[in-house]
Amino acid sequence: MTTFVLKRLASLVVLLVVLTAVMFLLQRVSKTDPIVAYLGRGATGPAAAQARHHLGFDRPLIVQYVRYVDDVAHGNLQMSLHTHHPVMDDLKTYLPPTLELLFTALGLSLIGALILGTVSAMRLPGAGLLRLVMVAGAAAPTFLLGQLGVVFFYRRLGWLPATGQTSRNGVPTGPTGFLVLDALFSGDWPLVMDAVKHLVMPAACLAIGPAVAIGRVLRSSLMSSMDADYTRTARSKGLRESAVVLRHALRNAASGPAQMTGLQVGFMFAGIVVVEQIFAWPGLGSYTVGAITNSDFPAIVGVSLVAGAVFVILNAAVDIFQAAADPRVALQ
Amino acid sequence: MTLVQLSGAGEPGGGSSGASWSDRSRRRGDILGRVRSTSRQGASRLDIAAVSLLVIVTVVAVLVPWLAPHDPKLPIGTAFQAPGHGGLLGTDEVGRDVLTRLLFGLRASWLAAIVVIAAGLIIGGIVGVVAGATGGIVDSVLMRITDGFLSLPAAILAIALVAALGPSFAHVLEAIVVVWWPYYARLFRTEIRALAARPHLEAARLAGASRWRLATRHLLPGAMSTVLVAASLDVGAVILTLASLSYLGLGAPAPAPELGAMSSQGLTYLLAYWWIPILPALTVFALCVVANLAGDGVRDLFESR
């Protein structure tokens, strides 16, 4: 187990190095001049040449890369060409709302996957309908879900708001940066309700795709663990069916879906960009869309680096968690 | 009814991948047999329908320039006409025919998805076959690189890649190929490693077949069916990824009829003229459903052999 954890952590470090290398190379491939990225647009002439030398862009690529990694490690992600702030500061502003959305969506998709997976694997009533839901959910682009959501739940029914994190001004910004939690801490119940209402629709749109993907994996692994000997044993001991499923079958079927969840987070980042744009959610996604339209490459690299790191670390955590839950994984 | 009997008799023994004519006709019988005995095999009639849809959509995609009623980039009348009033599906914010633009968007998405998958299969195939057939240090180096690609988040990498190269439809395709081939490389390699241990490969090796001949004549054909099934299941995912990148403004610039871009540019009109953003999104959805059902169909047909 210890060897497994150490190995997994070592590969995590390698992956982070690869990630920075890819981002570094992309930066060199891109049409954005790094000097412009440091000094802002309009940097030309001797000042630019001096900056080029000072910042080391006339040195060999490998030296530049080491310098880049050093910068990243110290939280220096260059200047945004669009907002004119250091990208790191922008990330600190925009990351919390995105994480709030991401975690909520992840929670919803796990609940959804659990329902889809168990109901369809055990052929409970409604399984046929859920099959349709799964076919549709796997094929629906996030932007279709978002737009339909706005048209029905905002325009037609008027149940949910369509834009932003809250309809109030001057909301608390600390201590977690997650508006729902912050509102809870300040004991402002109307604000909690308001924030939850704003959160529901974007999170649900984001959750449907992953719920189906995870649900499918859960369905197939649950079906094979329902056929396994230990399930028959549990049943023949006279356990209630719910106990058989929940405590024996489901638990053994968890590892495939856990891995799928880790992978889905990578896709959710792309979905978040789309969803935040539709719902005007003030997070990293909206920031990325702004960066794309303004060809603000330093900002795009900064976001990709952070999102990529979150993804890689999360997947390492999933693997370790899985090994802890099921010792067979560590031996493979 | 003979066809059904034939297929019933043919099933358990079948499964060799050498396709002689008699083999092929038996497979045909198998397909028809499965259609007729839906109760036993599940939704096989649906499988056939889905696979034929695949062909139909491809034909439509190719024929769009002749099928489309108007020019996708020129206005045909008043802007913001509701579906049924101006043109079959209305007009957009500039007065262009929505149906025409959807057809051209469908064509671009569908053909692009096929190109992406084909390119991914070729690159992944070369890497996977070389790694699997050579083994040793070449294998480990190639597979480490592949694993490296697989462990980075594909969507984020693709966005960053297109942003670096500059937004354009070709760059979107390239970016998706870059993040897509590793899956196929892995799959090819796994299949080839499994095949390499089989007796007929040993026989070929003993008969003095060269490495090239072994790889191209014995290993590759054997790995093909599994990989093709996986690839056909991926078409929908590629269409979605394409549409998302295009939605984010990473595809071709404004007047080009791309489904994702049409939907995102129409977002402003969502509440007043819903059809402008929603119809392109629905088209992506429909294409994706067709692709997924067809992929399932292809898998079922291959597995039933």
XYZ file of C-alpha atoms in Angstrom:
637
model
C 0.000 0.000 0.000
C 2.753 2.454 0.952
C 4.689 1.572 -2.200
C 1.568 2.122 -4.233
C 0.940 5.541 -2.710
C 4.586 6.563 -3.218
C 4.520 5.368 -6.822
C 1.286 7.188 -7.509
C 2.652 10.386 -5.954
C 5.834 10.100 -8.033
C 3.804 9.758 -11.208
C 1.730 12.739 -10.074
C 4.888 14.848 -9.898
C 5.942 13.665 -13.363
C 2.510 14.545 -14.722
C 2.636 18.020 -13.215
C 6.027 18.534 -14.855
C 4.609 17.335 -18.180
C 1.626 19.644 -17.761
C 3.834 22.695 -17.222
C 6.016 21.614 -20.147
C 2.990 21.357 -22.438
C 1.707 24.750 -21.339
C 5.171 26.237 -21.754
C 5.485 24.839 -25.263
C 2.004 26.040 -26.193
C 2.993 29.476 -25.014
C 5.994 29.422 -27.325
C 3.897 28.093 -30.226
C 1.217 30.739 -29.744
C 1.337 34.014 -31.529
C 1.444 35.872 -28.223
C 4.830 37.464 -27.654
C 5.898 36.704 -24.074
C 7.227 40.254 -23.749
C 3.801 41.577 -24.565
C 2.464 39.166 -21.995
C 4.720 40.680 -19.347
C 4.609 44.341 -20.276
C 1.212 44.593 -21.899
C 0.281 45.444 -25.473
C 2.294 48.184 -27.160
C 5.647 47.071 -25.771
C 8.186 47.680 -28.541
C 11.638 49.122 -29.178
C 14.602 49.163 -26.790
C 12.407 48.802 -23.716
C 11.053 45.534 -25.073
C 14.524 44.323 -26.028
C 15.788 45.126 -22.550
C 12.853 43.329 -20.978
C 13.487 40.371 -23.255
C 17.026 40.126 -21.978
C 16.060 40.836 -18.383
C 13.339 38.176 -18.413
C 15.639 35.664 -20.082
C 13.768 35.157 -23.341
C 17.018 35.308 -25.293
C 18.382 32.273 -23.462
C 18.053 28.588 -24.414
C 14.591 27.072 -24.271
C 15.421 24.736 -21.403
C 16.615 27.640 -19.248
C 13.424 29.457 -20.073
C 11.409 26.407 -19.097
C 13.128 26.075 -15.726
C 12.460 29.724 -15.149
C 8.818 29.249 -16.126
C 8.380 26.372 -13.678
C 10.013 28.478 -10.989
C 7.577 31.311 -11.748
C 4.596 28.984 -11.661
C 5.782 27.459 -8.392
C 5.932 30.948 -6.915
C 2.460 31.779 -8.146
C 3.580 34.100 -10.921
C 1.435 33.413 -13.993
C 2.212 36.567 -15.987
C -0.113 39.448 -16.755
C -3.495 39.074 -18.364
C -3.579 41.000 -21.635
C -7.255 41.698 -21.182
C -7.874 42.514 -17.532
C -4.376 43.952 -16.954
C -4.130 42.136 -13.637
C -1.687 39.368 -12.806
C -3.385 36.152 -13.925
C -2.870 34.714 -10.428
C -4.967 37.502 -8.888
C -7.697 36.916 -11.445
C -7.678 33.209 -10.640
C -8.093 33.949 -6.940
C -11.152 36.042 -7.735
C -12.787 33.667 -10.204
C -11.869 30.235 -8.875
C -14.197 30.044 -5.817
C -17.495 30.504 -7.731
C -16.321 27.901 -10.240
C -15.398 25.438 -7.523
C -18.773 26.008 -5.860
C -20.445 25.165 -9.182
C -18.132 22.227 -9.814
C -18.620 20.616 -6.398
C -22.384 21.069 -6.524
C -22.507 19.580 -10.017
C -20.268 16.724 -8.938
C -22.555 15.997 -5.994
C -25.644 16.091 -8.201
C -24.034 13.867 -10.817
C -23.073 11.285 -8.197
C -26.631 11.204 -6.887
C -27.924 10.958 -10.440
C -25.443 8.218 -11.311
C -26.410 6.251 -8.213
C -30.083 6.386 -9.170
C -29.480 5.637 -12.862
C -27.013 2.857 -12.111
C -28.906 1.014 -9.384
C -32.361 1.341 -10.910
C -31.238 0.142 -14.326
C -28.971 -2.608 -13.010
C -31.662 -4.019 -10.724
C -34.399 -3.483 -13.329
C -36.531 -1.612 -10.823
C -39.734 -0.074 -12.177
C -38.906 2.897 -14.387
C -35.734 1.325 -15.753
C -37.003 1.603 -19.336
C -37.648 5.297 -18.921
C -34.215 5.778 -17.413
C -32.674 4.085 -20.433
C -34.201 6.808 -22.557
C -32.905 9.426 -20.134
C -29.463 7.920 -20.475
C -29.525 7.913 -24.273
C -30.663 11.539 -24.279
C -28.327 12.631 -21.486
C -25.279 11.178 -23.171
C -26.024 13.034 -26.390
C -27.191 16.414 -25.123
C -24.681 19.218 -25.523
C -24.326 21.269 -22.332
C -25.356 24.415 -24.152
C -28.645 22.822 -25.249
C -29.458 21.881 -21.650
C -28.587 25.374 -20.470
C -30.683 27.099 -23.106
C -33.685 24.809 -22.611
C -33.349 25.337 -18.865
C -33.472 29.096 -19.286
C -36.444 28.934 -21.641
C -38.497 26.591 -19.435
C -37.569 27.250 -15.836
C -36.918 30.964 -16.163
C -39.106 32.179 -19.025
C -42.052 29.783 -18.977
C -42.375 28.820 -15.341
C -40.445 31.619 -13.675
C -39.183 29.218 -11.010
C -35.476 29.870 -11.267
C -33.326 32.877 -12.070
C -31.298 32.744 -15.271
C -28.185 34.753 -14.570
C -25.502 35.284 -11.979
C -24.780 33.956 -8.527
C -27.315 36.078 -6.659
C -29.769 38.853 -7.389
C -28.527 40.909 -4.436
C -25.742 43.438 -4.226
C -23.134 43.610 -1.488
C -23.080 39.950 -0.542
C -20.464 38.559 1.860
C -17.272 37.393 0.108
C -15.598 35.439 2.891
C -14.549 33.200 4.493
C -14.956 30.298 2.025
C -15.674 32.156 -1.210
C -18.625 29.796 -1.777
C -21.642 32.053 -1.655
C -24.050 29.488 -0.241
C -21.692 28.652 2.637
C -20.749 32.272 3.235
C -24.414 33.208 3.448
C -24.969 30.322 5.875
C -22.120 31.515 8.083
C -23.507 35.015 8.181
C -26.918 33.580 9.048
C -28.613 35.324 6.143
C -31.348 32.824 5.245
C -32.969 34.711 2.379
C -29.535 35.007 0.781
C -28.903 31.271 1.206
C -32.156 30.505 -0.598
C -31.368 33.033 -3.286
C -27.880 31.608 -3.857
C -29.180 28.037 -3.947
C -31.827 29.017 -6.502
C -29.149 30.553 -8.683
C -26.916 27.528 -8.294
C -29.445 24.787 -9.097
C -29.889 25.212 -12.837
C -26.251 25.657 -13.944
C -25.157 22.816 -11.672
C -27.881 20.511 -12.981
C -26.971 21.272 -16.610
C -23.392 20.464 -15.824
C -24.250 17.300 -13.912
C -26.382 15.472 -16.483
C -23.604 14.341 -18.846
C -21.300 13.020 -16.099
C -24.267 11.450 -14.264
C -25.020 9.359 -17.330
C -21.380 8.458 -17.934
C -20.804 7.425 -14.314
C -24.228 5.781 -14.122
C -23.392 3.546 -17.081
C -20.157 2.343 -15.525
C -21.933 1.820 -12.210
C -24.675 -0.147 -13.945
C -22.286 -2.595 -15.562
C -20.067 -3.048 -12.518
C -23.123 -3.405 -10.292
C -24.571 -6.035 -12.593
C -21.405 -8.099 -12.401
C -21.098 -7.741 -8.634
C -24.769 -8.719 -8.234
C -23.825 -11.976 -9.957
C -20.772 -12.570 -7.779
C -20.469 -15.334 -5.207
C -20.293 -12.999 -2.218
C -23.627 -11.507 -3.211
C -25.171 -14.954 -3.348
C -23.665 -15.682 0.048
C -25.029 -12.459 1.480
C -28.436 -13.271 0.092
C -28.383 -16.835 1.353
C -27.567 -15.577 4.845
C -31.048 -14.084 4.673
C -30.054 -10.449 4.470
C -32.622 -7.993 3.256
C -32.265 -7.165 -0.453
C -31.464 -3.523 0.342
C -28.631 -4.611 2.626
C -27.339 -7.003 -0.023
C -27.249 -4.249 -2.611
C -26.056 -1.380 -0.493
C -23.535 -3.091 1.744
C -22.202 -5.872 -0.452
C -22.819 -5.338 -4.156
C -22.587 -1.569 -4.375
C -19.496 -1.319 -2.257
C -17.606 -3.770 -4.414
C -18.842 -2.079 -7.552
C -17.552 1.353 -6.514
C -14.091 1.343 -8.004
C -14.940 1.638 -11.710
C -17.401 4.483 -11.152
C -14.893 6.247 -8.863
C -12.339 6.233 -11.649
C -14.921 7.444 -14.142
C -15.804 10.300 -11.789
C -12.184 11.422 -11.780
C -12.119 11.395 -15.574
C -15.430 13.206 -15.874
C -14.098 16.175 -13.913
C -11.824 16.827 -16.894
C -14.827 17.031 -19.202
C -16.726 19.122 -16.684
C -14.156 21.880 -17.027
C -15.136 22.278 -20.675
C -18.788 22.157 -19.673
C -18.216 24.779 -16.985
C -16.920 27.246 -19.544
C -20.099 26.820 -21.591
C -22.467 26.849 -18.610
C -20.884 29.902 -17.012
C -21.241 31.792 -20.259
C -24.945 30.951 -20.559
C -25.780 31.717 -16.939
C -23.376 34.671 -16.616
C -21.761 32.895 -13.677
C -18.845 35.009 -12.437
C -16.233 32.252 -12.488
C -13.245 30.879 -14.345
C -15.388 29.816 -17.310
C -16.618 33.326 -18.021
C -13.058 34.494 -17.507
C -11.876 31.937 -20.077
C -14.505 32.974 -22.620
C -13.371 36.579 -22.204
C -9.782 35.464 -22.634
C -10.626 33.507 -25.797
C -12.492 36.411 -27.420
C -9.646 38.806 -26.573
C -6.866 36.349 -27.520
C -5.562 36.714 -23.983
C -3.280 33.706 -24.091
C -1.526 34.153 -20.723
C -4.935 33.991 -19.059
C -5.903 30.856 -21.004
C -2.648 29.156 -20.043
C -3.132 30.163 -16.413
C -6.641 28.704 -16.304
C -5.563 25.538 -18.148
C -2.664 25.072 -15.793
C -4.814 25.367 -12.683
C -7.653 23.252 -14.092
C -5.165 20.668 -15.342
C -3.450 20.516 -11.963
C -6.795 20.128 -10.169
C -7.676 17.292 -12.544
C -4.362 15.466 -12.209
C -4.299 15.775 -8.415
C -7.924 14.696 -8.112
C -7.262 11.599 -10.200
C -4.272 10.674 -8.067
C -6.496 11.081 -5.015
C -9.130 8.841 -6.597
C -6.529 6.145 -7.266
C -5.218 6.263 -3.721
C -8.705 6.284 -2.259
C -9.554 3.314 -4.432
C -6.485 1.405 -3.266
C -7.427 2.132 0.319
C -10.975 0.883 -0.253
C -9.940 -2.162 -2.256
C -6.453 -3.586 -1.562
C -6.515 -5.563 -4.833
C -6.007 -2.310 -6.752
C -2.627 -1.671 -5.160
C -1.412 -5.111 -6.152
C -2.217 -4.779 -9.842
C -37.276 -18.823 -42.476
C -34.169 -20.552 -43.752
C -32.177 -17.462 -42.974
C -33.098 -17.648 -39.337
C -32.123 -21.288 -39.154
C -28.880 -20.569 -40.928
C -27.961 -17.870 -38.524
C -28.876 -19.989 -35.550
C -26.579 -22.721 -36.794
C -23.801 -20.326 -37.680
C -23.460 -18.402 -34.470
C -21.483 -20.493 -32.000
C -18.784 -21.619 -34.446
C -18.344 -18.248 -36.137
C -15.943 -15.551 -35.153
C -12.920 -15.931 -37.410
C -12.069 -12.625 -39.000
C -10.995 -13.919 -42.403
C -13.850 -12.733 -44.609
C -14.410 -15.009 -47.571
C -17.549 -14.672 -49.619
C -19.355 -17.553 -48.022
C -18.440 -16.077 -44.690
C -19.885 -12.753 -45.614
C -23.159 -14.191 -46.795
C -23.471 -16.131 -43.593
C -22.933 -12.951 -41.658
C -25.698 -11.360 -43.680
C -27.959 -14.195 -42.743
C -26.988 -13.626 -39.166
C -28.028 -10.015 -39.347
C -31.419 -10.839 -40.830
C -31.868 -13.638 -38.357
C -31.289 -11.265 -35.530
C -33.821 -8.878 -36.945
C -36.459 -11.545 -36.975
C -35.791 -12.864 -33.531
C -35.925 -9.587 -31.670
C -37.447 -11.122 -28.583
C -34.368 -13.257 -27.999
C -31.628 -10.758 -28.789
C -33.076 -7.461 -27.588
C -33.175 -4.372 -29.739
C -31.467 -5.763 -32.822
C -33.997 -4.359 -35.263
C -33.076 -1.020 -33.729
C -29.407 -1.823 -34.287
C -29.894 -2.289 -38.008
C -32.008 0.840 -38.218
C -29.355 2.798 -36.340
C -26.517 1.558 -38.518
C -28.469 2.399 -41.664
C -29.126 5.859 -40.215
C -25.356 6.232 -40.089
C -25.211 5.674 -43.831
C -28.168 7.967 -44.483
C -26.700 10.826 -42.445
C -23.364 10.458 -44.237
C -25.051 10.557 -47.638
C -27.103 13.604 -46.621
C -23.961 15.311 -45.285
C -22.171 14.763 -48.560
C -25.145 15.941 -50.643
C -25.938 19.071 -48.595
C -24.642 21.573 -51.190
C -27.218 20.175 -53.618
C -29.986 19.607 -51.053
C -29.896 22.955 -49.263
C -32.556 25.345 -50.510
C -30.467 28.534 -50.135
C -26.983 29.950 -49.711
C -25.883 29.542 -46.052
C -24.135 32.926 -45.931
C -26.638 35.164 -47.736
C -29.913 36.587 -46.374
C -33.070 35.362 -48.081
C -35.525 37.822 -46.566
C -36.597 39.460 -43.324
C -34.682 38.608 -40.167
C -36.270 36.809 -37.159
C -39.018 34.980 -39.069
C -40.445 32.203 -36.931
C -40.259 28.623 -38.216
C -42.957 28.040 -40.801
C -43.191 31.701 -41.788
C -39.990 32.410 -43.669
C -38.396 29.224 -44.870
C -39.208 25.895 -43.229
C -37.330 26.646 -40.002
C -37.425 30.427 -40.092
C -34.658 32.950 -40.550
C -31.846 34.078 -38.249
C -30.760 37.495 -37.044
C -29.439 38.469 -40.484
C -32.316 36.950 -42.428
C -30.478 33.817 -43.534
C -32.368 30.569 -43.920
C -31.988 28.568 -40.705
C -32.640 25.207 -42.369
C -29.869 25.790 -44.905
C -27.419 26.780 -42.216
C -28.354 23.778 -40.090
C -27.775 21.471 -43.047
C -24.359 22.953 -43.711
C -23.556 22.802 -40.000
C -24.614 19.158 -39.893
C -22.374 18.472 -42.876
C -19.378 20.167 -41.260
C -19.873 18.426 -37.881
C -20.483 14.978 -39.275
C -17.696 14.923 -41.847
C -15.304 16.546 -39.369
C -16.093 13.892 -36.764
C -15.333 11.166 -39.286
C -12.069 12.867 -40.295
C -11.024 13.275 -36.653
C -11.759 9.625 -35.867
C -9.955 8.451 -39.002
C -6.888 10.561 -38.221
C -6.930 9.367 -34.623
C -7.175 5.769 -35.802
C -4.229 6.191 -38.176
C -1.923 7.860 -35.635
C -3.085 5.634 -32.778
C -2.842 2.624 -35.067
C 0.750 3.344 -36.037
C 1.832 3.995 -32.455
C -0.143 1.061 -31.050
C 0.969 -1.450 -33.660
C 4.619 -0.385 -33.497
C 4.555 -0.556 -29.694
C 2.673 -3.838 -29.574
C 4.609 -5.571 -32.341
C 8.067 -4.392 -31.290
C 7.828 -4.687 -27.532
C 10.758 -3.926 -25.251
C 12.019 -0.399 -24.793
C 10.124 0.983 -27.819
C 6.909 -0.319 -26.311
C 7.539 1.215 -22.898
C 8.589 4.595 -24.286
C 5.604 4.843 -26.640
C 3.180 3.713 -23.962
C 4.567 6.156 -21.390
C 3.973 8.964 -23.869
C 0.471 7.660 -24.552
C -0.290 7.402 -20.844
C 0.997 10.933 -20.363
C -1.516 12.197 -22.910
C -4.293 10.115 -21.367
C -3.712 11.470 -17.874
C -3.935 15.107 -18.891
C -7.456 16.549 -19.153
C -8.381 16.284 -22.847
C -10.922 19.095 -22.959
C -8.642 21.617 -21.277
C -5.700 20.615 -23.448
C -7.800 21.015 -26.594
C -9.002 24.477 -25.565
C -5.456 25.627 -24.793
C -4.154 24.128 -28.028
C -6.685 25.895 -30.259
C -6.189 29.128 -28.350
C -2.444 28.838 -28.956
C -2.759 28.038 -32.654
C -5.458 30.627 -33.226
C -9.181 29.976 -33.638
C -10.076 28.132 -36.835
C -12.038 25.055 -37.787
C -8.912 23.210 -38.925
C -7.176 23.937 -35.633
C -10.171 22.616 -33.710
C -9.921 19.379 -35.670
C -6.177 19.159 -35.098
C -6.589 19.778 -31.386
C -9.192 17.040 -31.054
C -6.990 14.606 -32.968
C -4.097 15.430 -30.635
C -6.138 14.541 -27.556
C -7.940 11.622 -29.184
C -5.311 9.317 -30.735
C -3.894 8.030 -27.410
C -7.113 6.108 -26.706
C -6.719 4.218 -29.962
C -2.992 3.688 -29.469
C -3.754 2.020 -26.114
C -6.506 -0.073 -27.564
C -4.493 -1.191 -30.606
C -1.560 -2.098 -28.400
C -3.675 -4.132 -25.970
C -5.342 -6.001 -28.817
C -2.027 -6.686 -30.533
C -0.365 -7.938 -27.391
C -3.251 -10.345 -26.931
C -3.092 -11.488 -30.545
C 0.687 -11.934 -30.539
C 0.378 -14.806 -28.083
C -2.087 -16.720 -30.259
C -0.996 -19.879 -32.134
C -1.633 -18.548 -35.647
C 0.828 -15.737 -35.000
C 3.383 -18.200 -33.765
C 2.832 -20.222 -36.921
C 3.361 -17.146 -39.089
C 6.516 -16.301 -37.171
C 7.845 -19.842 -37.587
C 7.050 -19.694 -41.294
C 9.550 -16.846 -41.459
C 7.169 -13.920 -41.940
C 8.976 -10.593 -41.619
C 8.085 -8.187 -38.850
C 6.370 -5.877 -41.318
C 4.348 -8.735 -42.743
C 3.452 -9.956 -39.271
C 2.274 -6.496 -38.262
C 0.331 -5.615 -41.398
C -1.057 -8.982 -42.461
C -1.590 -10.784 -39.178
C -1.767 -8.377 -36.256
C -3.488 -5.308 -37.692
C -6.477 -7.080 -39.265
C -7.075 -8.994 -36.049
C -7.095 -5.841 -33.950
C -9.269 -3.896 -36.362
C -12.729 -5.055 -35.356
C -12.395 -4.153 -31.659
C -10.898 -0.784 -32.468
C -13.512 0.008 -35.101
C -16.281 -0.766 -32.634
C -14.654 1.573 -30.100
C -14.245 4.225 -32.788
C -17.867 4.014 -33.876
C -18.920 4.488 -30.255
C -16.766 7.656 -30.184
C -18.365 9.529 -33.082
C -20.965 11.100 -30.814
C -18.369 12.231 -28.295
C -16.288 13.828 -31.043
C -19.342 15.674 -32.372
C -20.053 17.014 -28.873
C -16.454 18.085 -28.318
C -16.353 19.796 -31.703
C -19.584 21.614 -31.003
C -18.388 22.754 -27.558
C -15.127 24.169 -28.908
C -17.018 25.866 -31.717
C -19.512 27.197 -29.157
C -16.643 28.786 -27.240
C -15.648 30.741 -30.332
C -12.647 28.603 -31.193
C -13.949 27.521 -34.599
C -14.318 29.352 -37.886
C -15.113 33.115 -37.774
C -18.654 34.492 -37.884
C -20.558 33.783 -41.094
C -19.457 30.135 -41.279
C -22.378 27.779 -40.606
C -21.036 25.817 -37.634
C -23.591 24.394 -35.227
C -21.810 25.316 -31.986
C -20.955 28.819 -33.135
C -24.500 29.392 -34.467
C -25.933 28.416 -31.116
C -23.595 30.644 -29.138
C -23.991 33.657 -31.429
C -27.757 33.217 -31.227
C -27.740 33.119 -27.421
C -28.614 36.842 -27.283
C -31.930 36.043 -28.944
C -32.776 33.059 -26.726
C -35.780 34.636 -25.021
C -37.188 36.517 -28.002
C -36.421 34.210 -30.927
C -35.696 30.828 -29.371
C -35.170 28.975 -32.648
C -31.987 30.859 -33.518
C -29.844 29.386 -30.695
C -31.875 26.262 -29.894
C -32.273 24.672 -33.330
C -28.497 24.361 -33.916
C -28.129 22.891 -30.420
C -30.957 20.439 -31.147
C -29.218 19.458 -34.375
C -26.057 18.637 -32.447
C -28.182 16.608 -30.053
C -29.899 14.713 -32.877
C -26.612 13.976 -34.637
C -25.161 12.754 -31.406
C -28.119 10.490 -30.637
C -27.863 8.987 -34.121
C -24.117 8.499 -33.759
C -24.468 6.889 -30.321
C -27.273 4.558 -31.364
C -25.348 3.622 -34.497
C -22.241 2.995 -32.406
C -24.233 0.693 -30.119
C -25.636 -0.983 -33.202
C -22.197 -1.550 -34.700
C -21.009 -3.012 -31.405
C -23.969 -5.361 -31.105
C -23.569 -6.521 -34.688
C -19.863 -7.201 -34.200
C -20.410 -8.912 -30.863
C -23.147 -11.136 -32.184
C -20.734 -12.674 -34.673
